[in-house]
N, C-alpha and C. Protein backbone atom coordinates (compact mmCIF):
# COMPACT_ATOMS: atom_id res chain seq x y z
N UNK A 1 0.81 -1.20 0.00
CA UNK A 1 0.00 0.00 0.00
C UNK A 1 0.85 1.26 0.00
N UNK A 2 2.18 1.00 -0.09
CA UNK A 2 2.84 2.63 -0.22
C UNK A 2 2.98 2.79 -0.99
N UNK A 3 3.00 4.16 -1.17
CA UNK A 3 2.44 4.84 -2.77
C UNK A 3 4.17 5.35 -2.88
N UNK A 4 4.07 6.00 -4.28
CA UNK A 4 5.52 6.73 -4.65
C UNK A 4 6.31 7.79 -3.85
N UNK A 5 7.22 7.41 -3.51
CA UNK A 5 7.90 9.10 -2.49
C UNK A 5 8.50 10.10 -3.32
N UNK A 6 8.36 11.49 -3.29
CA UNK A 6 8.86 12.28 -3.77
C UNK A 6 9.58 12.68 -2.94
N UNK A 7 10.73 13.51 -3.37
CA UNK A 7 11.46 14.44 -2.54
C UNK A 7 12.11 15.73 -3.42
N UNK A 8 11.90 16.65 -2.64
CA UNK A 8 12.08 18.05 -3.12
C UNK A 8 13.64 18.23 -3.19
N UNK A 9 14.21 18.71 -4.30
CA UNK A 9 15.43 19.07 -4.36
C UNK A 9 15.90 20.27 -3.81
N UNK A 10 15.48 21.21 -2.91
CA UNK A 10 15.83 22.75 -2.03
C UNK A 10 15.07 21.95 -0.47
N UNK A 11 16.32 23.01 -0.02
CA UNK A 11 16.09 23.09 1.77
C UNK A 11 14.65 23.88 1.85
N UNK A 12 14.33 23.42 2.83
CA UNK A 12 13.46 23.95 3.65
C UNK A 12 13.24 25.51 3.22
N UNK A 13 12.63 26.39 2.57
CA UNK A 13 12.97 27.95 3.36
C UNK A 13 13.21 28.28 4.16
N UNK A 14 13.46 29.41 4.72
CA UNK A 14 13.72 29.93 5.59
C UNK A 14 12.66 30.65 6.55
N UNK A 15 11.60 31.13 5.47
CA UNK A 15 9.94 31.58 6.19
C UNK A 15 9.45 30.05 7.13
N UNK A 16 10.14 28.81 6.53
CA UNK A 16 9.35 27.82 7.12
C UNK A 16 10.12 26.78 8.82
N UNK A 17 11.38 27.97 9.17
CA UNK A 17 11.79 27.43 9.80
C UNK A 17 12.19 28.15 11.13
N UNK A 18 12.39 27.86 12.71
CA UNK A 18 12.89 28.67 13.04
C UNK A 18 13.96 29.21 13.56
N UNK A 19 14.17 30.50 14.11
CA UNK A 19 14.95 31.84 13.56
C UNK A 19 16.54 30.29 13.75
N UNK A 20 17.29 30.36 13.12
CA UNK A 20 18.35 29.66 12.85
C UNK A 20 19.55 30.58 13.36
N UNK A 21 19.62 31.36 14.07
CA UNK A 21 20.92 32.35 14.78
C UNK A 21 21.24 31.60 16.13
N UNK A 22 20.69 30.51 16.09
CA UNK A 22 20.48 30.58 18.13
C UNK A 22 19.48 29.36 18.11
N UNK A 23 20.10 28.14 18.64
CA UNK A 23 18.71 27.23 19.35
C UNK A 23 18.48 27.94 20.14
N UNK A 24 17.11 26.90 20.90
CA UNK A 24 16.33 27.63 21.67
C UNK A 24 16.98 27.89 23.45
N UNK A 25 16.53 28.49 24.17
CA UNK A 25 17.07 28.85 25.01
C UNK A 25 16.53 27.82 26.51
N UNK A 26 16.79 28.23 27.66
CA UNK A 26 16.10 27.72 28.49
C UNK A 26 16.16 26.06 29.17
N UNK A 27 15.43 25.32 30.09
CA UNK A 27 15.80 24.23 30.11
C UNK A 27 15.25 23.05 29.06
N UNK A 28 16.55 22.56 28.81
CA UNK A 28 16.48 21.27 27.71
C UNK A 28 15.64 20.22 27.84
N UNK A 29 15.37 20.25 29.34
CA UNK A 29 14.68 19.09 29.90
C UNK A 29 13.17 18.92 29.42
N UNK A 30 12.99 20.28 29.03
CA UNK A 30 11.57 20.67 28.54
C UNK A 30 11.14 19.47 27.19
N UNK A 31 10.18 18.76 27.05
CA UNK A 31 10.30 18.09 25.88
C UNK A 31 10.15 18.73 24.63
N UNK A 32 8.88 19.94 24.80
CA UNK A 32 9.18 20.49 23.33
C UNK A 32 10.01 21.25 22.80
N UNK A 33 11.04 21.91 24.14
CA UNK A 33 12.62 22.75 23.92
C UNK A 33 13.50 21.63 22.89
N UNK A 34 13.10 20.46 23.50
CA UNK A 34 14.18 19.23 23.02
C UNK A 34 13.93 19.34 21.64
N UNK A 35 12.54 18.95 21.31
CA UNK A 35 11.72 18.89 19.74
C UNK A 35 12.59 20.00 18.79
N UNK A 36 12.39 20.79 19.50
CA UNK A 36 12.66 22.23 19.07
C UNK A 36 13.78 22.74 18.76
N UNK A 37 14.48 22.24 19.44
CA UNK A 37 16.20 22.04 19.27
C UNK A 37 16.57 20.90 18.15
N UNK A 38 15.96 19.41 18.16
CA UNK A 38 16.35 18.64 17.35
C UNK A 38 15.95 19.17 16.07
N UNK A 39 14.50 19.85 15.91
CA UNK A 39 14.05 20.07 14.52
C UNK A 39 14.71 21.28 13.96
N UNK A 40 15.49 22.16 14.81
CA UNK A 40 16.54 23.21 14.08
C UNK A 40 18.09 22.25 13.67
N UNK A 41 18.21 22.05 14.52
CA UNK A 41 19.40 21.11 13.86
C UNK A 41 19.88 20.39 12.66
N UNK A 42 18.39 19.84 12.30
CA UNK A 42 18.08 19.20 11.06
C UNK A 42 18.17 20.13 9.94
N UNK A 43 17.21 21.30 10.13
CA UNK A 43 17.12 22.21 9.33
C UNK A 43 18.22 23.21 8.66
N UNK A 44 19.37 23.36 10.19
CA UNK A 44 20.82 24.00 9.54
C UNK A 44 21.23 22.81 9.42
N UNK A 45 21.55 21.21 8.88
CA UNK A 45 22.06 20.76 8.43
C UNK A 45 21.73 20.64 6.80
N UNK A 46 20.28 20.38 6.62
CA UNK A 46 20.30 20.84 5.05
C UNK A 46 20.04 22.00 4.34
N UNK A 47 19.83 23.13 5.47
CA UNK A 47 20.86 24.26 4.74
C UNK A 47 22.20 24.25 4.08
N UNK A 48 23.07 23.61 5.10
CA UNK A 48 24.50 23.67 4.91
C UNK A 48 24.67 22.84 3.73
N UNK A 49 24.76 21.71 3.91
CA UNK A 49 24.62 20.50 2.95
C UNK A 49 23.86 20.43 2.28
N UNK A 50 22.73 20.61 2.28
CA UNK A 50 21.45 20.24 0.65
C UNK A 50 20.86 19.00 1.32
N UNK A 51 20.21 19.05 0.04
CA UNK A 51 19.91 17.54 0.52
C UNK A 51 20.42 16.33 -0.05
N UNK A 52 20.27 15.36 0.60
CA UNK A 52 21.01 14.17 0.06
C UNK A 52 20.22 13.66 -1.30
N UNK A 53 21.07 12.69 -2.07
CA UNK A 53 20.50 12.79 -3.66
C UNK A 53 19.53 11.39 -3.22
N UNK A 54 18.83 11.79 -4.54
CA UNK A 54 17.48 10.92 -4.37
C UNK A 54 17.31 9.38 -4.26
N UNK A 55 18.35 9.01 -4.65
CA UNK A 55 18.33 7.55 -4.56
C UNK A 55 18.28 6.95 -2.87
N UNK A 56 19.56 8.12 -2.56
CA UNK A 56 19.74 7.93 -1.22
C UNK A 56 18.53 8.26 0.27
N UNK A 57 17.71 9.14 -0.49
CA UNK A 57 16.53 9.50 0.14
C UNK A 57 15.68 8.54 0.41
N UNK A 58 15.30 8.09 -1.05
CA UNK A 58 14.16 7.03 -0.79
C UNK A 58 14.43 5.83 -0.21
N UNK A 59 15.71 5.58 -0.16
CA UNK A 59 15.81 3.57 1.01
C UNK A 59 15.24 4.18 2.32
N UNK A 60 14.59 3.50 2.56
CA UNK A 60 14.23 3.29 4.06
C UNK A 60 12.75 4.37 4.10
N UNK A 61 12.22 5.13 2.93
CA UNK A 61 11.39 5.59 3.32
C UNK A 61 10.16 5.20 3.18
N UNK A 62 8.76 5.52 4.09
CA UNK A 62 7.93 5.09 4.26
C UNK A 62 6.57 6.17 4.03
N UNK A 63 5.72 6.04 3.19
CA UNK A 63 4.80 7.00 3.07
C UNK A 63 3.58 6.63 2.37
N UNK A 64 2.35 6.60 3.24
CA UNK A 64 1.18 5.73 2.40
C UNK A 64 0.20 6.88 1.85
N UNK A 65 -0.07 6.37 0.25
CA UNK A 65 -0.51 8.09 -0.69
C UNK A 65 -2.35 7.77 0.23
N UNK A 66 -2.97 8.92 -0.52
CA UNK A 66 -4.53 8.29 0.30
C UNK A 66 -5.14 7.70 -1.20
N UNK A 67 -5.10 8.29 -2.33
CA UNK A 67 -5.63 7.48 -3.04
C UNK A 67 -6.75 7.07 -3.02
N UNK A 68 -8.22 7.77 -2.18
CA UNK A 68 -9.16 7.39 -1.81
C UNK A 68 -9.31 6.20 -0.91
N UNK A 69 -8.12 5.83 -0.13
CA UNK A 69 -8.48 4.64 1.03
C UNK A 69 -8.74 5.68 2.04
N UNK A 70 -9.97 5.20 2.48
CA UNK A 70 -10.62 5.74 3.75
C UNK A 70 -9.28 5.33 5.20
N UNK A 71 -9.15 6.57 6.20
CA UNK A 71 -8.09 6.07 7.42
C UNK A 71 -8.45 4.89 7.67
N UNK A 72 -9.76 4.67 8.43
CA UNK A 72 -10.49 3.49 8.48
C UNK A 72 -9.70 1.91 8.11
N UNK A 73 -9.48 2.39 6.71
CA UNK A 73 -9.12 1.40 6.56
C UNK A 73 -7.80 0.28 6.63
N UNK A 74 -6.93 1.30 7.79
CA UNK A 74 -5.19 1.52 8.13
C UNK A 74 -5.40 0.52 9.82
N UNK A 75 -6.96 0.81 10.43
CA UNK A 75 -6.72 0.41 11.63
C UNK A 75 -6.46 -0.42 11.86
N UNK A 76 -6.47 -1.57 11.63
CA UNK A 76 -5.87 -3.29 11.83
C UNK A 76 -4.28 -2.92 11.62
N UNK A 77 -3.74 -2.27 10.93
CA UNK A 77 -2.40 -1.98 10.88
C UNK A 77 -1.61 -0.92 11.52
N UNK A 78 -2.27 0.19 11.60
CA UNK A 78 -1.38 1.16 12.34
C UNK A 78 -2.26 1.72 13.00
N UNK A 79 -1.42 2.33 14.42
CA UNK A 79 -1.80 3.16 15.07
C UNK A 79 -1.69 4.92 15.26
N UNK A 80 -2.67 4.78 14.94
CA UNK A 80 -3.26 6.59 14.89
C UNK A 80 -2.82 7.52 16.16
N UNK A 81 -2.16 8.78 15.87
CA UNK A 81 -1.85 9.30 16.69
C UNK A 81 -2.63 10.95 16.39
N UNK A 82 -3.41 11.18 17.47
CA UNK A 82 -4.20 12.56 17.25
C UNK A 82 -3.57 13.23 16.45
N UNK A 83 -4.45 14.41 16.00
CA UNK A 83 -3.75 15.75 15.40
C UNK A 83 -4.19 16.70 16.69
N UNK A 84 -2.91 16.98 17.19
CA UNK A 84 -3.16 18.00 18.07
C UNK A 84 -2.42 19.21 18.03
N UNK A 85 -2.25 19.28 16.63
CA UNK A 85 -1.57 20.95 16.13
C UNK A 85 -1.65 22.24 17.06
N UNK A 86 -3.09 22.39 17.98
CA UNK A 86 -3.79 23.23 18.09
C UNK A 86 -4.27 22.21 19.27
N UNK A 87 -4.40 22.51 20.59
CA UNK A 87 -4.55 21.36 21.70
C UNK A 87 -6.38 22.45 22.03
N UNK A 88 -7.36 21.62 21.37
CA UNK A 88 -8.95 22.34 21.87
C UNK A 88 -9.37 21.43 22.65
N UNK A 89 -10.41 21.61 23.21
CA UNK A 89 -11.57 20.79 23.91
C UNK A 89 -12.53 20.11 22.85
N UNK A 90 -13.19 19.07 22.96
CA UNK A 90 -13.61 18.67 21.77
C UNK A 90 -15.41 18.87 22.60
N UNK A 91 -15.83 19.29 21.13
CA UNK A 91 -17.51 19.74 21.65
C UNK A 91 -18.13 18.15 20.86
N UNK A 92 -18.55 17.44 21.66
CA UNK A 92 -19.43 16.54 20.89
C UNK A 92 -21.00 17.49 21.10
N UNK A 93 -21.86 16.92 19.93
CA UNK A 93 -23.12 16.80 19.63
C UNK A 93 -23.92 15.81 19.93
N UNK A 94 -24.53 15.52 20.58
CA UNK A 94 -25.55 14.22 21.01
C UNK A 94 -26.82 14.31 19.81
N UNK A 95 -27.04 15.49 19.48
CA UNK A 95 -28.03 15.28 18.32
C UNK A 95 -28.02 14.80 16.98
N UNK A 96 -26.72 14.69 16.86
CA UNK A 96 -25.88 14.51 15.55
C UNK A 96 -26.31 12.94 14.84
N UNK A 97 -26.16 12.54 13.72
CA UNK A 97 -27.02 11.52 12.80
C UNK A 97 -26.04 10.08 13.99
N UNK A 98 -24.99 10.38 13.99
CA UNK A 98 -24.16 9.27 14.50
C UNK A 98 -24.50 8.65 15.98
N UNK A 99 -25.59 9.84 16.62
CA UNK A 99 -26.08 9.42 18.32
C UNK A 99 -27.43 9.23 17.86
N UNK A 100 -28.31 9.93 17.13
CA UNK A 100 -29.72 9.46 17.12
C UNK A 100 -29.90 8.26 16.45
N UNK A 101 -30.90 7.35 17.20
CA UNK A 101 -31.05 6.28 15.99
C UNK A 101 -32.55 5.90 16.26
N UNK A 102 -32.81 5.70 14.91
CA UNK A 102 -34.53 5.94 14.74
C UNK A 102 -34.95 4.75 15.35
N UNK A 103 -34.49 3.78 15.62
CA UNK A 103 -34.53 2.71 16.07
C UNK A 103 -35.15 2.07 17.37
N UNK A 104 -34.24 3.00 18.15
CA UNK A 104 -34.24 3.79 19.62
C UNK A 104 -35.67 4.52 20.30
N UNK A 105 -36.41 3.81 20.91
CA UNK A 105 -37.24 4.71 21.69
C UNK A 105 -37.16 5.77 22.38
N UNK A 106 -37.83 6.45 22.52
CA UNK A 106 -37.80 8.07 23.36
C UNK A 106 -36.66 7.70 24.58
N UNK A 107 -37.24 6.61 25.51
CA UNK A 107 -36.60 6.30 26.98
C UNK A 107 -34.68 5.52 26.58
N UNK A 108 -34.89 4.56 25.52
CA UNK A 108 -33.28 4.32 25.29
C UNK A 108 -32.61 5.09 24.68
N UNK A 109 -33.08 6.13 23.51
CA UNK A 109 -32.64 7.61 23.32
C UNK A 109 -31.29 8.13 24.31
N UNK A 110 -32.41 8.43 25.30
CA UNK A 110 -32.44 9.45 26.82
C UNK A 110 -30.70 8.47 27.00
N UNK A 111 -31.32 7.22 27.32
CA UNK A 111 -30.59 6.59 27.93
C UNK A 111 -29.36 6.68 27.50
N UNK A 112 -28.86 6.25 26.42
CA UNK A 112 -27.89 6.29 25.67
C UNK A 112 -26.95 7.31 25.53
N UNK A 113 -27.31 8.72 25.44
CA UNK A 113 -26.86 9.86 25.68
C UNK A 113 -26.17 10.31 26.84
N UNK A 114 -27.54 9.94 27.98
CA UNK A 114 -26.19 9.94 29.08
C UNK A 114 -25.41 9.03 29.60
N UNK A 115 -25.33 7.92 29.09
CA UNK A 115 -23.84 7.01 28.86
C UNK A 115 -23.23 8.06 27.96
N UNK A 116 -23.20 8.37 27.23
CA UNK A 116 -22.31 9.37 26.54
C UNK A 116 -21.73 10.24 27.41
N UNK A 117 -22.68 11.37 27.90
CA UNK A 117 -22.12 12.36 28.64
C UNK A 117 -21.65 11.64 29.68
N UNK A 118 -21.61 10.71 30.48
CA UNK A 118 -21.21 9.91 31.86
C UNK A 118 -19.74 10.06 31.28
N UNK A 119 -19.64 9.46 29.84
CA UNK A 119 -17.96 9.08 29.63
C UNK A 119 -17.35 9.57 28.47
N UNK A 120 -17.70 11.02 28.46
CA UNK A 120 -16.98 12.47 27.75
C UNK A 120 -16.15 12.53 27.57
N UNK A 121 -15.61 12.41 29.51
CA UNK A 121 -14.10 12.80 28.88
C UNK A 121 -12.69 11.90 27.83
N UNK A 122 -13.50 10.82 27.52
CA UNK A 122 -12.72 9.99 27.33
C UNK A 122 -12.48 9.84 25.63
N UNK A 123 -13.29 10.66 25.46
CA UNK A 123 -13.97 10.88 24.19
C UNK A 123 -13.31 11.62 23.18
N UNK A 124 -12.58 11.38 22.05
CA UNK A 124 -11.87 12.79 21.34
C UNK A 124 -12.69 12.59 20.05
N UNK A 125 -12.17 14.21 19.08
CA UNK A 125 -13.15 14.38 18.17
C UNK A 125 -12.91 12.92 17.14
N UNK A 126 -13.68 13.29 15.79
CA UNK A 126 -13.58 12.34 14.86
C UNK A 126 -12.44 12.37 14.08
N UNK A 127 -12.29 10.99 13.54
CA UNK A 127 -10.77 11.05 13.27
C UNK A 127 -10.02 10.39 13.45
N UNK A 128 -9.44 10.73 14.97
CA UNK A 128 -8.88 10.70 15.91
C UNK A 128 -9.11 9.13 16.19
N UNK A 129 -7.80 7.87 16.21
CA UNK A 129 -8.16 6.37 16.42
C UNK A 129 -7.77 6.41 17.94
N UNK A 130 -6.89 7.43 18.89
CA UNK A 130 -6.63 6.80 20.17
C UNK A 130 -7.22 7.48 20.75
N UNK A 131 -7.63 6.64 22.28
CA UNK A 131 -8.66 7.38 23.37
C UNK A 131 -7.37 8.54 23.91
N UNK A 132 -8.01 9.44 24.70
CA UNK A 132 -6.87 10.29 25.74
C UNK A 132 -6.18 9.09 26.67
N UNK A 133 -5.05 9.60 27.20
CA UNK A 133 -4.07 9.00 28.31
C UNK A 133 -4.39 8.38 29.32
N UNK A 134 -4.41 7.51 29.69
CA UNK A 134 -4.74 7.33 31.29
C UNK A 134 -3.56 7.49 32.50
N UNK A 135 -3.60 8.86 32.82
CA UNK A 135 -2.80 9.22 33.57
C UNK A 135 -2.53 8.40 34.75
N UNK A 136 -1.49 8.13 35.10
CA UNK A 136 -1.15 7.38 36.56
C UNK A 136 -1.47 5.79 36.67
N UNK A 137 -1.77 5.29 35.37
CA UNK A 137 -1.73 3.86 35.02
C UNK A 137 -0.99 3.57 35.05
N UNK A 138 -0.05 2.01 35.28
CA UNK A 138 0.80 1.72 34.79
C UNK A 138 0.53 0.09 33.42
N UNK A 139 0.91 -0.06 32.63
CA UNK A 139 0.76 -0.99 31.85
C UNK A 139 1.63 -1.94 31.54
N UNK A 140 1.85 -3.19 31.85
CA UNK A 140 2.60 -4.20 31.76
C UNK A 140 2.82 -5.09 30.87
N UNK A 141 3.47 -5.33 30.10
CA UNK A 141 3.14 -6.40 28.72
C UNK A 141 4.43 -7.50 28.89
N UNK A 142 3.69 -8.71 28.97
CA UNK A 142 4.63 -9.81 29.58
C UNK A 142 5.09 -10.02 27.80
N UNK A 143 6.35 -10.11 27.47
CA UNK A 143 7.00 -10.44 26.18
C UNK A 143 7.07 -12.08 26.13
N UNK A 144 6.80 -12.46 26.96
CA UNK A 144 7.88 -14.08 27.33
C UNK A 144 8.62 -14.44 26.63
N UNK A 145 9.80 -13.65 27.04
CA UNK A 145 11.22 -13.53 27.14
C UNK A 145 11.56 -13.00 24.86
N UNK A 146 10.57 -12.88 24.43
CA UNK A 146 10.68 -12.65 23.25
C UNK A 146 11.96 -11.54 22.94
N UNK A 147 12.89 -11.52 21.88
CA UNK A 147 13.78 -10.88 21.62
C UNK A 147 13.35 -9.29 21.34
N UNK A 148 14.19 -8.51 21.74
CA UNK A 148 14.11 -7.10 21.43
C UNK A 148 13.17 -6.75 20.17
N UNK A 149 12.31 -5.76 19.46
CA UNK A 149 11.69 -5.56 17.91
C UNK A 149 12.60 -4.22 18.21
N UNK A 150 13.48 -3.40 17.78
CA UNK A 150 14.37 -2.44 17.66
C UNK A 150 14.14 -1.96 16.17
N UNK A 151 13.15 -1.54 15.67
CA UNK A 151 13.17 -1.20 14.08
C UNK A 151 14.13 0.14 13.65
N UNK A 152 14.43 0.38 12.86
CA UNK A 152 15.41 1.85 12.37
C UNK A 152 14.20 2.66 12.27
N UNK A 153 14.25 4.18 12.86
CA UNK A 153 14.02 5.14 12.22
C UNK A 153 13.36 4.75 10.65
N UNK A 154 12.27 5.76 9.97
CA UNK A 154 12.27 5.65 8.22
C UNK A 154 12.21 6.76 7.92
N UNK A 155 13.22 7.52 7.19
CA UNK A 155 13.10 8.60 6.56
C UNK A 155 12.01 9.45 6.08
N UNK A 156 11.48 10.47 6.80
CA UNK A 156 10.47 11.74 6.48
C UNK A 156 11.02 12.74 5.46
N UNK A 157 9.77 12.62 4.44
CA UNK A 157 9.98 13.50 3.34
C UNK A 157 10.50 14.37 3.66
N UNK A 158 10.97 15.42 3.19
CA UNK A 158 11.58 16.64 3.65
C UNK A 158 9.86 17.38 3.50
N UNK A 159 9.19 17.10 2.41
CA UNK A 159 8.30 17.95 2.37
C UNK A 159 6.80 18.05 3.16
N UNK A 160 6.87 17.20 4.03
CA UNK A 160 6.09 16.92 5.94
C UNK A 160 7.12 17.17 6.88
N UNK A 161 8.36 17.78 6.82
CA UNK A 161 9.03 17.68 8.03
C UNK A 161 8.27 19.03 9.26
N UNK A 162 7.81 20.34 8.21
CA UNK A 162 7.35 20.93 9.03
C UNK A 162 6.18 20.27 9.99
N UNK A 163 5.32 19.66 8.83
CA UNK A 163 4.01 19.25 9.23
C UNK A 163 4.33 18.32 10.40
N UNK A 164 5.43 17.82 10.36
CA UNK A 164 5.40 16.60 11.56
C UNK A 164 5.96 17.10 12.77
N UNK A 165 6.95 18.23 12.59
CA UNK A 165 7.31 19.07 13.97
C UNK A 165 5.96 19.62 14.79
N UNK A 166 5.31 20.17 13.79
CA UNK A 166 3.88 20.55 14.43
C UNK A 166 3.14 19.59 15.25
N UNK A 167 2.80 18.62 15.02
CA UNK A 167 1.77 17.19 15.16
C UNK A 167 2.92 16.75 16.47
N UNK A 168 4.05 16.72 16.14
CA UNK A 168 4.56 16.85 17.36
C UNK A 168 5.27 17.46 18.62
N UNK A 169 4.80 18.44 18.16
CA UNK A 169 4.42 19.40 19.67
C UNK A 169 3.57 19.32 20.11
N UNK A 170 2.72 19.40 19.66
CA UNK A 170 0.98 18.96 20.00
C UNK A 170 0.70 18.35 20.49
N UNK A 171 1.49 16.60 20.37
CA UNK A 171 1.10 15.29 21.11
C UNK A 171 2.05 15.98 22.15
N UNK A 172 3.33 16.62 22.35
CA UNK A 172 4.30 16.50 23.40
C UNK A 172 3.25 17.71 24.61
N UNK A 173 2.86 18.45 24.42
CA UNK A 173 2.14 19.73 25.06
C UNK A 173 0.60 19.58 25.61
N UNK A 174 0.56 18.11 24.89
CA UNK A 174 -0.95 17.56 24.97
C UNK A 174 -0.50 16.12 26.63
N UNK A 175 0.88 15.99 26.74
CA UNK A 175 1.15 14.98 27.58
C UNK A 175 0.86 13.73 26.52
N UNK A 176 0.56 13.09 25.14
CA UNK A 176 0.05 12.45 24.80
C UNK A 176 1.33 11.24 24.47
N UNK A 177 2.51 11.54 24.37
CA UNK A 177 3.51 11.21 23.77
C UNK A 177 4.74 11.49 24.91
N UNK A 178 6.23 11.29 25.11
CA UNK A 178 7.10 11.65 25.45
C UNK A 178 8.55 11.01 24.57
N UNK A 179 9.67 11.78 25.45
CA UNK A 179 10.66 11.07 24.82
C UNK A 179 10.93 9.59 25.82
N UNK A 180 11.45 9.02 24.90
CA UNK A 180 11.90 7.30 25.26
C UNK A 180 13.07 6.85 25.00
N UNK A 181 13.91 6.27 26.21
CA UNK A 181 15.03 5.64 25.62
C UNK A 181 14.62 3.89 25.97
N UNK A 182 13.56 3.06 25.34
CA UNK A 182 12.90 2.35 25.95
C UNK A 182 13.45 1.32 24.64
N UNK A 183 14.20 -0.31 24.78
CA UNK A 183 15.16 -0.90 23.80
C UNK A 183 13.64 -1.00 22.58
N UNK A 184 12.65 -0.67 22.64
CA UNK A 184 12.02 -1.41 22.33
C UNK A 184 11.70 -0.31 20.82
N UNK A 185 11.29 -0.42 19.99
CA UNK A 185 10.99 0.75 18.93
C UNK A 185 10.57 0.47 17.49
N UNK A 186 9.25 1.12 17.54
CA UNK A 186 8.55 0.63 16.06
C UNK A 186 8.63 1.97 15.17
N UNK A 187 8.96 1.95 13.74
CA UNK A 187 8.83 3.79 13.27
C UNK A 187 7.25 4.11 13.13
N UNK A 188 7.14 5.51 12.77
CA UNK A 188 6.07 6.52 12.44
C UNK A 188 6.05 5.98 10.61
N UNK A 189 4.57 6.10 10.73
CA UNK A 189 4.79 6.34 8.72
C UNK A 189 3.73 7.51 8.94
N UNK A 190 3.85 8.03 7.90
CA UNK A 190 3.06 9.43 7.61
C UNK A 190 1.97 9.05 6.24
N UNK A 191 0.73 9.28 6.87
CA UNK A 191 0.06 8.87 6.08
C UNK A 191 -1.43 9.97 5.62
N UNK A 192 -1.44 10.26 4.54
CA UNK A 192 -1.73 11.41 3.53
C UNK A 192 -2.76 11.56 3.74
N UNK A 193 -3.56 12.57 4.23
CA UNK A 193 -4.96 12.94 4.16
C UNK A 193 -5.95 12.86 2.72
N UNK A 194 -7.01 12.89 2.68
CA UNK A 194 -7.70 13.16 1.35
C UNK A 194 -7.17 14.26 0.40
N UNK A 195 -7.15 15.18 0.82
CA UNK A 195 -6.56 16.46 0.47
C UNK A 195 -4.85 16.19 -0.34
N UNK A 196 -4.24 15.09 -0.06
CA UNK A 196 -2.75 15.20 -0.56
C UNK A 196 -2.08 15.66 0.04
N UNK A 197 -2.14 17.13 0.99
CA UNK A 197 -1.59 17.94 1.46
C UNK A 197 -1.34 17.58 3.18
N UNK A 198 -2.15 17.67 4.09
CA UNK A 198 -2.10 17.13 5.72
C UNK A 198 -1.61 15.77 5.94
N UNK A 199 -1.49 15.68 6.25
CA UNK A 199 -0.82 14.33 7.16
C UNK A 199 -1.05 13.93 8.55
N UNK A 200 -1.29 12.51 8.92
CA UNK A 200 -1.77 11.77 9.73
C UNK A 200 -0.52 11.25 10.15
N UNK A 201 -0.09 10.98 11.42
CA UNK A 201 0.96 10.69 12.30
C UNK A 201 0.34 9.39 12.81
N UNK A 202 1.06 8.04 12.12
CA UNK A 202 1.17 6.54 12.77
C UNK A 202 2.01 5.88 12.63
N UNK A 203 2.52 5.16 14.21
CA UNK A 203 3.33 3.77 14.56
C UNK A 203 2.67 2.70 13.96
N UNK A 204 3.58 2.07 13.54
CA UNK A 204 3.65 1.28 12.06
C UNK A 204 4.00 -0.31 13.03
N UNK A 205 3.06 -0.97 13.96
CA UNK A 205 3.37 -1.80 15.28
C UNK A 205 2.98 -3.43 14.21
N UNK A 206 3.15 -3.49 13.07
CA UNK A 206 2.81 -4.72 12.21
C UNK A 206 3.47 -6.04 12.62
N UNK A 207 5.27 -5.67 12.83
CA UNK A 207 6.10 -6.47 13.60
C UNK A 207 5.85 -6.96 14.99
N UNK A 208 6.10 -5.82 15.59
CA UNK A 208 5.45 -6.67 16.85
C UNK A 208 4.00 -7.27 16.91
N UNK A 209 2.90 -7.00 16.53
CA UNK A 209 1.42 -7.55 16.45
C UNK A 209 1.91 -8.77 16.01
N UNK A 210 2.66 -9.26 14.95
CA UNK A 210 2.52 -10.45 13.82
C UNK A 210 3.61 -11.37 15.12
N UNK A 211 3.82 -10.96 15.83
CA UNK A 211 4.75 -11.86 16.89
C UNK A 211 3.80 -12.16 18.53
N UNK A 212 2.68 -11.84 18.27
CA UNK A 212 1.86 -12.03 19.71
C UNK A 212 0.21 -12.57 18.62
């Protein structure tokens, strides 16, 4: 299902990056200082250098076109990570075609709804494949004794790199995400909205699933 990768032969602009005189200031410890620092780094490196030639671009890269496949149809395979460009409150509608159902009597109506509102908060807009965090959980996954899945990094277009600094600040500012030095590691593929243009942020967990 991956479609063709392009890659742009010019750096980044300069309108699209930021101010490059000076990382950022302050403590490092901060996760999106970190983001913020790694994603300038990148950026004065293919200033300096260019970019690498195309052959060399495309090994290892990963990018699924939309092509009219509904997201929907990615969930058995990857996992969806919000768009939280912009961190809102999400307004659901209870009146909306997707809660009424003609089906439904006046009294299971009623009913149904406030099971909804009972469990709101748990709720994000449409879209969106993961629930919010469960803060102060802890989650345990017995491997039995299964070997490390350590996958490489896969090369991001140059031409989503902004888009993906964004999406991730968002998850980092949202608490949704952090950094990890954890042996364990599956990559991101970036996968294309209807539009061609936006992009959807998912762990690509096929390896490990196909081993449990």
């Amino acid at each position: 299902m991956a479609g063709e990768i392009e890659f742009t032969d010019e750096p980044p602009s300069e309108g699209d990056a930021p101010e490059m005189d000076k990382l950022p200031e302050g403590n490092i410890a901060d996760p999106v200082a970190q983001l913020e620092q790694t994603f300038v780094s990148v950026l004065r490196v293919l200033n300096i250098d260019g970019n690498e030639d195309s052959a060399g671009a495309i090994e290892g890269s990963f990018e699924h076109q939309s092509h009219g496949i509904e997201l929907e149809d990615y969930a058995q395979e990857l996992a969806f990570l919000p768009d939280l460009t912009e961190v809102s409150v999400t307004v659901l509608d209870y009146s909306a075609p997707n809660v009424l159902n003609k089906d439904l009597e006046k009294l299971q109506q009623a009913g149904l709804i406030r099971v909804l509102k009972k469990h709101e908060r748990i709720m994000i807009s449409s879209g969106n494949a993961l629930p919010p965090p469960a803060y102060g959980s802890v989650c345990d996954i017995d491997v039995k004794g299964h070997a490390l899945i350590k996958q490489r990094a896969r090369r991001v277009p140059l031409r989503h790199l902004r888009k993906l600094y964004e999406l991730l600040k968002g998850l980092l500012k949202a608490g949704l995400v952090a950094f990890s030095d954890s042996p364990w590691a599956s990559p991101i593929v970036i996968v294309l909205k209807k539009n061609g243009l936006d992009i959807r942020l998912c762990i690509d967990y096929k390896l490990v699933n196909a081993n449990w």
